[in-house]
Coordinates of C-alpha atoms in Angstrom, one line a residue:
Chain P
M1 CA 0.1 0.0 0.0
E2 CA 3.0 2.3 0.1
G3 CA 2.1 3.3 -3.6
V4 CA -1.2 4.5 -2.4
E5 CA -0.2 6.1 0.6
Q6 CA 2.2 8.3 -1.8
A7 CA -0.6 8.8 -4.1
I8 CA -2.8 10.0 -1.3
M9 CA -0.3 12.5 -0.2
R10 CA 0.2 13.9 -3.8
V11 CA -3.4 14.0 -4.4
Q12 CA -3.6 16.2 -1.2
D13 CA -0.9 18.3 -2.5
G14 CA -3.0 18.9 -5.7
E15 CA -1.7 16.1 -8.3
S16 CA -5.4 15.1 -9.2
E17 CA -4.3 12.5 -11.8
Q18 CA -2.7 10.4 -8.8
Y19 CA -6.0 9.8 -7.8
A20 CA -6.4 7.2 -10.8
L21 CA -4.2 4.6 -8.6
I22 CA -6.7 5.1 -5.7
V23 CA -9.6 4.4 -7.9
E24 CA -7.9 1.3 -9.4
T25 CA -7.0 -0.1 -6.1
F26 CA -10.1 0.5 -4.2
Q27 CA -13.0 0.4 -6.8
K28 CA -13.6 -3.4 -6.6
P29 CA -13.7 -3.7 -2.9
I30 CA -16.1 -0.7 -2.6
Y31 CA -18.2 -2.0 -5.5
R32 CA -18.6 -5.4 -3.7
Y33 CA -19.4 -3.8 -0.5
C34 CA -21.8 -1.3 -2.0
C35 CA -23.4 -4.4 -4.1
R36 CA -24.1 -6.5 -0.9
L37 CA -25.5 -3.4 1.0
L38 CA -27.9 -2.4 -1.5
N39 CA -28.4 -5.8 -3.2
S40 CA -28.3 -4.4 -6.4
R41 CA -25.5 -4.3 -9.0
T42 CA -26.8 -1.1 -11.0
E43 CA -27.2 0.9 -7.9
A44 CA -23.8 -0.1 -6.5
E45 CA -22.2 0.7 -9.8
D46 CA -23.4 4.4 -9.4
A47 CA -22.7 4.3 -5.7
V48 CA -19.0 3.4 -6.2
Q49 CA -18.5 6.3 -8.4
E50 CA -20.3 8.8 -6.1
V51 CA -18.2 7.4 -3.0
L52 CA -15.0 7.7 -5.1
V53 CA -15.7 11.4 -6.2
K54 CA -16.8 12.2 -2.7
A55 CA -13.6 10.9 -1.2
Y56 CA -11.6 12.8 -3.7
Q57 CA -13.4 16.1 -2.8
N58 CA -12.7 15.5 1.0
I59 CA -9.3 14.1 0.7
G60 CA -8.0 17.0 2.4
Q61 CA -9.7 16.0 5.6
Y62 CA -8.0 12.6 5.6
R63 CA -5.7 12.0 8.3
P64 CA -3.5 8.6 8.5
L65 CA -4.9 8.1 12.1
T66 CA -7.3 5.6 10.4
S67 CA -6.6 3.7 7.4
F68 CA -7.6 4.9 3.9
S69 CA -9.6 1.8 3.1
S70 CA -11.6 2.3 6.6
W71 CA -12.2 5.9 5.6
L72 CA -13.4 5.0 2.0
Y73 CA -15.6 2.2 3.5
K74 CA -17.1 4.9 5.9
I75 CA -18.1 7.1 3.2
A76 CA -19.5 4.3 1.3
Y77 CA -21.7 3.1 4.3
H78 CA -23.1 6.5 4.8
H79 CA -24.0 6.9 1.1
C80 CA -25.4 3.4 0.9
L81 CA -27.4 4.3 4.0
A82 CA -28.8 7.4 2.3
L83 CA -29.8 5.5 -0.9
L84 CA -31.6 2.8 1.5
R85 CA -33.4 5.2 3.3
K86 CA -34.6 6.8 0.1
R87 CA -35.4 3.6 -1.4
T88 CA -37.5 2.8 1.9
R89 CA -39.5 6.1 1.2
Q90 CA -40.1 5.4 -2.3
N91 CA -41.3 2.0 -1.7
K92 CA -43.8 3.2 0.9
I93 CA -45.1 5.8 -1.7
L94 CA -45.2 2.7 -4.2
M95 CA -47.3 0.5 -1.9
L96 CA -50.0 3.1 -1.7
F97 CA -50.7 2.8 -5.2
Q98 CA -49.6 -1.1 -5.7
P99 CA -51.0 -3.3 -3.1
G100 CA -49.3 -6.5 -4.0
P101 CA -45.6 -6.9 -4.1
P102 CA -44.1 -5.5 -7.3
A103 CA -43.3 -7.8 -10.2
E104 CA -39.6 -8.7 -10.4
S105 CA -37.8 -8.0 -13.7
P106 CA -35.2 -10.4 -15.1
E107 CA -32.7 -8.1 -14.0
Q108 CA -33.8 -7.7 -10.6
A109 CA -34.0 -11.6 -10.5
M110 CA -30.3 -11.9 -11.4
E111 CA -29.3 -9.1 -9.1
R112 CA -30.8 -11.0 -6.4
R113 CA -28.2 -13.7 -6.9
I114 CA -25.8 -11.7 -5.2
F115 CA -26.9 -13.8 -2.3
S116 CA -28.6 -17.1 -2.4
E117 CA -32.3 -16.7 -1.8
P118 CA -32.6 -17.7 1.9
L119 CA -29.6 -15.2 2.7
A120 CA -31.1 -12.4 0.7
I121 CA -34.3 -13.0 2.6
A122 CA -32.9 -13.0 6.0
L123 CA -30.5 -10.0 5.1
A124 CA -33.6 -8.0 4.2
G125 CA -34.7 -8.5 7.9
L126 CA -31.5 -6.9 9.4
S127 CA -31.1 -3.1 9.9
P128 CA -28.7 -1.4 7.3
E129 CA -26.1 -1.2 10.2
E130 CA -26.3 -4.9 11.1
R131 CA -26.2 -5.6 7.3
S132 CA -23.1 -3.6 6.9
L133 CA -21.5 -5.2 9.9
L134 CA -22.1 -8.5 8.9
V135 CA -20.9 -7.7 5.2
L136 CA -17.8 -5.8 6.3
R137 CA -16.8 -8.9 8.6
V138 CA -17.9 -12.0 6.7
F139 CA -17.4 -11.1 3.2
E140 CA -14.9 -8.1 3.4
E141 CA -13.0 -9.7 6.2
Q142 CA -12.3 -6.4 8.0
S143 CA -11.0 -6.7 11.6
F144 CA -13.5 -5.4 14.4
A145 CA -11.0 -2.6 14.9
E146 CA -11.5 -1.4 11.4
I147 CA -15.3 -2.0 11.5
G148 CA -15.4 0.2 14.5
E149 CA -13.7 2.9 12.6
I150 CA -16.1 2.6 9.8
L151 CA -19.2 2.4 12.0
D152 CA -18.0 5.0 14.5
K153 CA -18.2 2.7 17.5
N154 CA -15.8 1.1 20.0
M155 CA -14.2 -2.4 19.2
E156 CA -16.1 -4.2 22.2
A157 CA -19.4 -2.6 21.1
V158 CA -18.9 -3.9 17.4
K159 CA -18.2 -7.2 18.7
K160 CA -21.5 -7.3 20.9
K161 CA -23.4 -6.1 18.1
Y162 CA -22.0 -8.4 15.7
R163 CA -22.7 -11.4 17.9
R164 CA -26.0 -10.5 18.3
T165 CA -26.5 -9.9 14.3
L166 CA -25.1 -13.2 13.7
L167 CA -27.5 -15.0 16.1
K168 CA -30.4 -13.1 14.6
L169 CA -29.4 -13.9 10.9
G170 CA -29.1 -17.5 12.2
K171 CA -32.7 -17.6 13.6
M172 CA -34.1 -16.1 10.5
L173 CA -32.2 -18.6 8.4
E174 CA -33.6 -21.4 10.6
A175 CA -37.1 -20.2 10.3
Q176 CA -36.8 -20.3 6.5
K177 CA -35.4 -23.8 6.4
G178 CA -36.9 -25.2 9.5
G179 CA -34.0 -27.5 9.9
N180 CA -30.5 -27.6 11.2
T181 CA -28.5 -25.8 8.5
W182 CA -27.5 -23.0 10.8
N183 CA -25.5 -24.6 13.9
R184 CA -26.0 -22.2 16.4
N185 CA -23.7 -22.5 19.1
D186 CA -23.5 -19.3 21.3
S187 CA -20.5 -20.4 23.5
L188 CA -18.4 -21.4 20.4
L189 CA -19.2 -17.7 19.0
K190 CA -18.2 -16.1 22.2
K191 CA -15.0 -18.0 22.5
K192 CA -13.9 -17.2 18.9
M193 CA -14.4 -13.4 19.3
Chain B
M1 CA -5.8 -6.8 10.3
E2 CA -6.4 -8.9 13.2
Q3 CA -6.2 -12.6 12.8
E4 CA -9.6 -13.4 13.8
R5 CA -10.8 -16.8 12.6
F6 CA -14.1 -17.3 11.2
T7 CA -16.5 -19.7 12.8
A8 CA -18.3 -22.6 10.8
E9 CA -21.5 -20.2 11.0
E10 CA -19.8 -17.4 9.5
E11 CA -18.0 -19.8 6.7
N12 CA -21.7 -20.7 5.9
V13 CA -22.8 -17.5 5.3
K14 CA -19.9 -16.8 3.3
K15 CA -20.7 -19.7 0.9
M16 CA -24.3 -18.2 0.4
S17 CA -23.0 -15.2 -1.5
R18 CA -21.4 -15.2 -5.1
N19 CA -18.0 -14.0 -5.1
D20 CA -17.0 -14.4 -8.7
S21 CA -18.9 -11.5 -10.3
Y22 CA -17.3 -8.4 -9.0
Q23 CA -14.1 -8.4 -11.2
D24 CA -15.8 -6.8 -14.3
I25 CA -16.4 -3.4 -12.7
D26 CA -14.2 -0.4 -13.9
V27 CA -15.3 3.1 -13.2
K28 CA -11.7 4.6 -13.5
D29 CA -12.4 6.5 -16.6
A30 CA -15.8 7.7 -15.5
V31 CA -14.4 8.8 -12.0
M32 CA -11.2 10.4 -13.4
K33 CA -13.3 12.4 -15.7
R34 CA -15.4 13.8 -13.0
I35 CA -12.2 14.3 -11.0
R36 CA -10.7 16.3 -13.7
T37 CA -13.7 18.5 -14.1
I38 CA -13.6 19.2 -10.4
H39 CA -9.9 19.9 -10.4
V40 CA -10.2 22.4 -13.1
Q41 CA -13.1 24.1 -11.4
K42 CA -11.2 24.3 -8.2
A43 CA -8.3 25.9 -9.9
Q44 CA -10.7 28.3 -11.6
D45 CA -11.9 29.2 -8.1
E46 CA -8.5 29.5 -6.7
A47 CA -7.6 31.9 -9.4
A48 CA -10.5 33.9 -9.0
F49 CA -10.2 34.0 -5.3
S50 CA -6.5 34.7 -5.2
Q51 CA -5.7 37.2 -7.8
E52 CA -2.3 37.6 -6.6
S53 CA -1.3 34.2 -6.4
N54 CA 0.8 32.6 -9.1
E55 CA 1.2 29.0 -7.6
P56 CA 0.9 26.4 -10.1
L57 CA -1.8 23.9 -9.7
M58 CA 0.6 21.1 -8.8
Q59 CA 1.5 22.9 -5.6
R60 CA -1.8 23.1 -3.7
T61 CA -5.4 22.9 -4.0
Q62 CA -6.2 23.6 -0.6
E63 CA -8.3 26.5 0.4
A64 CA -7.1 29.9 -1.1
H65 CA -6.7 33.0 0.8
Q66 CA -7.1 36.2 -0.7
R67 CA -4.2 37.9 0.8
Q68 CA -3.8 41.8 1.1
P69 CA -0.4 42.7 -0.5
R70 CA 2.0 43.3 2.5
F71 CA 3.7 46.1 0.7
K72 CA 0.8 47.6 -0.9
A73 CA 1.7 51.2 0.4
K74 CA 5.1 50.9 -1.2
I75 CA 3.4 49.6 -4.2
A76 CA 0.8 52.3 -4.4
V77 CA 3.6 55.0 -4.1
S78 CA 5.6 53.4 -7.0
G79 CA 2.6 53.0 -9.1
V80 CA 1.7 56.7 -8.4
A81 CA 5.3 57.7 -9.2
A82 CA 5.3 55.7 -12.4
A83 CA 2.1 57.3 -13.4
L84 CA 3.3 60.7 -12.9
L85 CA 6.5 60.2 -14.8
I86 CA 4.5 58.9 -17.9
A87 CA 2.2 61.7 -17.8
V88 CA 5.1 64.4 -17.3
T89 CA 7.7 62.8 -19.6
G90 CA 5.3 61.4 -22.1
F91 CA 7.2 57.9 -22.1
G92 CA 5.3 54.8 -22.3
I93 CA 6.5 52.2 -20.1
F94 CA 5.5 49.6 -22.5
K95 CA 8.0 50.9 -24.9
L96 CA 10.6 49.3 -22.6
A97 CA 9.6 46.0 -23.6
G98 CA 10.5 46.5 -27.2
D99 CA 14.1 47.4 -26.3
Y100 CA 14.9 43.6 -25.4
A101 CA 15.2 42.5 -29.3
T102 CA 18.1 45.0 -30.2
P103 CA 21.0 44.3 -32.6
E104 CA 23.2 44.7 -29.5
R105 CA 21.5 42.1 -27.7
P106 CA 20.7 39.2 -30.1
L107 CA 18.5 36.6 -28.8
T108 CA 20.8 33.9 -29.6
A109 CA 21.4 32.6 -26.1
V110 CA 18.0 30.6 -26.1
K111 CA 17.3 27.9 -28.6
I112 CA 13.7 26.9 -28.7
I113 CA 13.3 23.2 -29.0
E114 CA 10.4 21.9 -31.5
S115 CA 8.4 19.3 -30.1
Q116 CA 7.7 16.2 -32.0
A117 CA 4.2 15.9 -33.3
G118 CA 1.7 15.5 -30.6
T119 CA 4.3 14.9 -28.1
P120 CA 4.4 17.2 -25.0
H121 CA 7.9 18.4 -23.9
V122 CA 9.4 17.0 -20.8
L123 CA 12.4 17.8 -18.7
K124 CA 14.7 14.8 -17.9
N125 CA 17.4 14.5 -15.3
S126 CA 20.9 13.2 -16.2
A127 CA 19.9 9.6 -16.0
G128 CA 17.2 10.1 -18.5
Q129 CA 14.2 10.0 -16.4
V130 CA 11.3 12.3 -16.8
V131 CA 11.3 14.7 -14.0
L132 CA 8.8 17.2 -15.2
G133 CA 5.9 16.8 -17.7
V134 CA 3.0 19.0 -18.7
Q135 CA -0.8 18.1 -18.4
N136 CA -3.3 19.6 -20.5
I137 CA -6.4 20.4 -18.8
T138 CA -9.4 21.5 -20.9
Q139 CA -11.5 23.8 -19.1
G140 CA -15.3 24.5 -19.8
D141 CA -16.5 27.9 -21.2
T142 CA -18.1 28.7 -17.9
P143 CA -17.2 32.3 -16.8
L144 CA -15.0 32.5 -14.0
P145 CA -17.1 32.4 -10.8
S146 CA -16.8 35.0 -8.2
P147 CA -16.0 34.0 -4.8
S148 CA -19.3 33.5 -2.6
P149 CA -20.2 35.9 0.3
A150 CA -19.4 32.8 2.6
A151 CA -16.0 32.4 0.9
L152 CA -15.2 36.0 1.2
K153 CA -16.3 36.3 4.9
Y154 CA -14.1 33.2 5.6
S155 CA -11.2 34.9 4.0
E156 CA -11.5 38.0 5.4
R157 CA -11.8 36.5 8.9
M158 CA -8.9 34.2 8.4
N159 CA -6.8 37.0 7.1
T160 CA -7.3 38.9 10.3
Y161 CA -6.2 36.0 12.3
R162 CA -3.1 35.2 9.9
D163 CA -2.1 38.9 10.1
Q164 CA -2.2 38.6 14.1
V165 CA 0.1 35.4 13.6
E166 CA 2.6 37.0 11.3
A167 CA 2.9 39.9 13.6
A168 CA 4.0 37.6 16.2
L169 CA 6.6 36.0 14.2
N170 CA 10.3 37.3 13.4
P171 CA 11.3 37.6 9.9
G172 CA 12.1 34.3 8.2
E173 CA 10.0 32.3 10.9
R174 CA 7.3 30.0 10.2
A175 CA 4.3 28.8 12.1
V176 CA 1.0 26.9 12.0
F177 CA -2.0 28.0 13.9
Y178 CA -5.4 26.8 15.1
V179 CA -8.3 29.2 15.5
K180 CA -11.1 28.9 18.1
D181 CA -13.8 30.5 16.4
A182 CA -17.3 28.7 16.1
E183 CA -18.5 31.1 13.4
L184 CA -15.2 30.4 11.3
D185 CA -16.0 26.7 11.9
K186 CA -19.4 27.0 10.5
L187 CA -18.0 28.8 7.4
A188 CA -15.4 26.3 6.8
T189 CA -17.8 23.4 7.3
G190 CA -20.3 25.1 4.9
L191 CA -17.4 25.7 2.4
G192 CA -16.1 22.3 2.6
Y193 CA -12.8 23.4 3.9
G194 CA -10.9 20.7 5.8
T195 CA -7.8 22.4 7.0
K196 CA -7.5 22.8 10.6
L197 CA -3.9 23.9 11.0
I198 CA -3.4 27.1 9.2
D199 CA 0.1 28.2 7.7
A200 CA 1.8 31.4 8.3
A201 CA 5.1 32.8 7.5
R202 CA 6.8 36.1 7.7
P203 CA 9.3 36.9 4.8
Q204 CA 12.6 38.2 5.1
V205 CA 12.8 41.5 3.4
Y206 CA 16.0 43.1 1.7
N207 CA 16.2 46.5 0.0
D208 CA 19.9 46.1 -0.3
Y209 CA 21.2 43.6 -3.2
T210 CA 24.3 42.6 -1.3
A211 CA 22.4 41.8 1.8
F212 CA 19.9 40.0 -0.1
D213 CA 22.5 38.0 -2.4
K214 CA 24.2 37.0 1.0
A215 CA 21.2 35.7 2.5
W216 CA 20.2 34.0 -0.8
S217 CA 23.3 32.4 -1.2
E218 CA 23.2 30.8 2.5
I219 CA 20.0 29.0 1.4
D220 CA 21.9 25.5 0.7
H221 CA 19.8 24.7 -2.5
S222 CA 19.8 28.4 -4.1
G223 CA 20.5 26.7 -7.4
I224 CA 19.7 29.9 -9.2
R225 CA 21.9 33.1 -8.8
I226 CA 19.5 36.0 -8.6
P227 CA 21.0 38.9 -10.6
S228 CA 21.4 42.6 -9.3
S229 CA 20.0 43.9 -12.6
L230 CA 17.8 43.0 -15.5
P231 CA 18.3 43.7 -19.2
D232 CA 17.6 47.2 -20.2
G233 CA 18.9 48.7 -16.7
Y234 CA 16.4 47.4 -14.2
E235 CA 18.0 47.5 -10.9
F236 CA 17.4 45.4 -7.8
D237 CA 15.0 47.2 -5.6
Q238 CA 13.6 44.7 -3.1
G239 CA 13.8 41.0 -2.5
R240 CA 11.3 39.1 -0.2
I241 CA 12.3 35.5 0.6
T242 CA 9.5 33.5 2.2
D243 CA 9.9 29.9 3.3
Q244 CA 6.6 28.2 2.8
T245 CA 7.7 24.8 4.1
F246 CA 4.7 23.7 6.4
L247 CA 3.7 20.6 7.9
N248 CA 2.6 17.9 5.6
Q249 CA -1.0 17.1 6.7
T250 CA -0.2 13.3 6.3
T251 CA 2.4 12.9 8.8
P252 CA 2.1 12.2 12.5
K253 CA 3.8 15.4 13.4
Y254 CA 0.9 17.3 12.0
L255 CA -1.5 15.3 13.9
T256 CA 0.4 15.7 17.1
V257 CA 0.6 19.5 16.7
L258 CA -3.0 19.7 15.7
Q259 CA -4.0 17.6 18.7
Q260 CA -1.8 19.6 21.1
L261 CA -3.2 23.2 19.9
E262 CA -6.7 21.5 19.9
A263 CA -6.1 20.6 23.7
E264 CA -4.8 24.0 24.3
A265 CA -7.7 25.6 22.6
Q266 CA -10.2 23.4 24.7
A267 CA -8.3 24.0 27.9
D268 CA -8.1 27.8 27.5
T269 CA -10.7 30.0 29.4
S270 CA -9.4 33.2 28.7
G271 CA -11.1 33.9 25.5
K272 CA -8.0 33.7 23.3
Q273 CA -8.7 32.7 19.9
V274 CA -5.4 32.0 18.0
F275 CA -3.0 29.2 19.0
I276 CA 0.1 29.4 17.5
R277 CA 3.0 26.8 17.1
K278 CA 6.3 28.2 15.7
L279 CA 8.1 25.5 13.5
E280 CA 11.7 24.9 13.9
K281 CA 14.1 25.9 11.0
S282 CA 14.8 23.2 8.5
R283 CA 15.8 22.7 5.2
A284 CA 13.2 24.6 3.0
K285 CA 11.3 22.6 0.6
H286 CA 9.1 25.3 -0.8
L287 CA 10.4 28.8 -1.1
Q288 CA 8.9 32.0 -2.6
V289 CA 11.0 34.9 -3.7
N290 CA 9.4 38.1 -4.7
L291 CA 11.8 40.5 -6.8
D292 CA 11.2 43.9 -7.7
Y293 CA 13.4 45.6 -10.3
I294 CA 13.3 49.4 -10.9
K295 CA 14.2 51.8 -13.7
N296 CA 13.0 55.3 -14.0
G297 CA 10.1 54.6 -11.6
A298 CA 9.2 51.8 -13.7
K299 CA 8.9 48.6 -11.7
R300 CA 9.3 45.0 -12.9
S301 CA 8.2 42.1 -10.5
I302 CA 9.3 38.6 -11.0
R303 CA 8.3 35.7 -8.7
L304 CA 10.6 32.8 -8.2
S305 CA 8.8 29.7 -6.7
V306 CA 11.3 26.9 -5.6
S307 CA 9.9 23.5 -4.8
E308 CA 11.6 20.2 -3.9
L309 CA 10.9 17.6 -6.6
M310 CA 8.9 14.9 -5.1
T311 CA 10.5 11.6 -5.2
N312 CA 9.5 8.4 -7.0
G313 CA 8.1 10.1 -10.1
S314 CA 7.8 13.1 -12.0
T315 CA 5.7 16.3 -11.3
K316 CA 3.5 17.8 -14.0
V317 CA 2.7 21.2 -14.6
S318 CA -1.0 22.0 -15.5
I319 CA -1.5 23.9 -18.9
L320 CA -5.0 25.1 -19.5
S321 CA -6.4 25.4 -22.9
G322 CA -5.0 28.8 -24.5
Q323 CA -1.6 28.5 -22.8
S324 CA 1.1 26.9 -24.7
E325 CA 4.4 25.2 -23.8
E326 CA 7.9 25.4 -25.4
K327 CA 11.2 24.0 -24.3
W328 CA 14.0 26.1 -24.2
S329 CA 17.5 25.3 -24.2
I330 CA 19.6 28.2 -22.4
G331 CA 23.3 27.5 -22.9
G332 CA 22.6 23.6 -22.8
K333 CA 20.4 24.0 -19.9
E334 CA 16.9 22.9 -20.5
A335 CA 13.6 24.8 -19.3
L336 CA 10.0 24.7 -20.0
F337 CA 8.4 28.1 -21.0
I338 CA 4.5 28.1 -20.5
S339 CA 2.9 31.1 -22.1
I340 CA 0.0 33.2 -20.7
S341 CA -3.4 32.1 -21.5
Q342 CA -4.7 34.2 -24.3
A343 CA -8.1 33.7 -22.9
A344 CA -7.1 34.9 -19.4
G345 CA -8.6 38.2 -19.6
N346 CA -8.8 39.9 -16.3
Q347 CA -8.8 36.4 -14.5
G348 CA -5.3 36.8 -13.2
G349 CA -3.4 34.3 -11.1
W350 CA -1.3 31.9 -12.7
L351 CA -3.5 31.7 -15.8
A352 CA -2.4 35.4 -16.7
A353 CA 1.4 34.8 -16.1
N354 CA 4.0 33.4 -18.1
R355 CA 6.1 30.7 -16.5
L356 CA 9.6 29.4 -17.0
V357 CA 10.1 26.1 -15.3
Y358 CA 14.0 24.9 -14.6
Y359 CA 15.1 21.8 -12.8
D360 CA 18.3 21.8 -11.1
Q361 CA 19.5 18.2 -10.3
D362 CA 22.1 18.9 -7.6
S363 CA 19.5 20.5 -5.4
N364 CA 16.6 18.5 -6.8
M365 CA 14.7 21.6 -7.1
L366 CA 12.3 23.0 -9.4
Y367 CA 12.6 26.7 -10.2
T368 CA 9.4 28.4 -11.6
L369 CA 9.9 32.1 -12.6
S370 CA 6.8 34.1 -13.4
D371 CA 5.8 37.5 -14.2
V372 CA 3.3 38.7 -11.7
S373 CA 1.2 41.8 -11.9
K374 CA 2.3 42.5 -15.6
P375 CA 3.0 39.9 -17.9
L376 CA 6.3 40.2 -20.1
T377 CA 6.6 39.5 -23.6
K378 CA 8.1 36.4 -25.1
N379 CA 10.8 38.7 -26.3
E380 CA 11.5 40.0 -22.8
W381 CA 11.4 36.4 -21.4
L382 CA 13.9 35.2 -24.0
A383 CA 16.3 37.9 -22.8
L384 CA 15.5 37.3 -19.1
A385 CA 15.9 33.5 -19.1
P386 CA 19.6 33.4 -19.7
V387 CA 20.2 36.0 -16.8
F388 CA 18.9 33.6 -14.3
I389 CA 19.2 29.9 -15.8
Q390 CA 22.6 30.5 -17.1
Q391 CA 23.9 31.8 -13.8
S392 CA 22.6 28.8 -11.9
R393 CA 25.3 26.9 -9.9

């Protein structure tokens, strides 16, 4: 990441072309994160652009007290959160005029494949923060310290919240399957964290 | 990253998501296109905001502060004297420009190097590595925006604080300062300014060439010798050396100083608003030298910016549409000449100044000479270039 750090300093000094290296390095992880948080590839593609432009506009405020990747995830989290809120509001308005669930287009059906169907349904039952926590930890493999930086929480609070989220997800998956696919074991979870 | 192992449950969740279809995303071109637009807009804002500033884009895109000229009284007196002289004698100062290309001073010292079709000029070091290139930026047709009332208010308020700080410094000293002012913070937040530590420096001022030359030669990387006179009899009048080496925002030292000053400000109950930390003397990485030469009341101002070349790569000079670049060989030493933008109009700033950029390998410094306040003609620059560049060490 030395090249990236150098590039950040140079962008902060006004060399905007150096930002290309930052885009190249982070576009895929941020896109993955946005995809999983928004559960939509199309929205995620727009989101990743917005996040990277926002980061450029605010790069003067970045300090190496936190990792640059955490700083970017934080911007992405807040951006996706705003999109999800907007989506909720729009859905509520749509529901007023369309009593049944909206028909799913082939593209939407394909997009749903970001997650398997049971997981997609279960994730839909989580709050954006819980969902972000899960995505960052399980799929992006971020440490609890980094997740704390992204979500503005201390590490212990993140661990507790994560444990509860994982259990909540397990229950929802179990409820769908009605079987034993989810091997819930609280003591094991506590031990590993 | 912590080595936290995943549980079987977490592994199960992971398997429920596809991980193979995220590789096709590439938004680099789209993002960079937007970044360039923002960059140009920012440059235009900066040019509008800081008419006196001639700093090239590569140096800074942080907030621009509209500075009141420190020596405005002296400039005003010189201006009035010049105007009177013109009125009384009927001489036009513009005539002086034409005096450069005379048979007594043929312009043979500078060789203009033609660029190969479509290839922009670059400067290389002795190892053949490119150290300086140009970057063409196309700006839109949008007229230069005026600074918003909020930006002007911020600038005015900040300049008051900066003047307080500069008054507390001795000539040649540098400092960073933190301001405890809720209204200023509010303005900064609204304007998107992120800088918490503000830079201030007090120049060393010399009205005598011998003293100036001594001070300049004591700077260990003064790779250019500054002459006592310019072609056509302009004599040294004043030189101001300002060390603009400030704390890099990405270094731990910056954070430490910021945290210390923030803590001081928080603990203070006396109503003090400005918290200063003087910076220790160190090797200058950015210097600005303002030079005034005078002849019969007419003044010629040259600004020299000296910046350490960044390691691991080359630096690019931004060229907006309307500006053009040439490579000059001055007694075997190469420099890039970037001409004034014909479209600059009254925009001021570095859009409306010619620049001559020279790299000195021994000091690893870039020297940018520019004509502030009144642009010189190309012929004048052709005469001026050898005076500075050939006398480099």
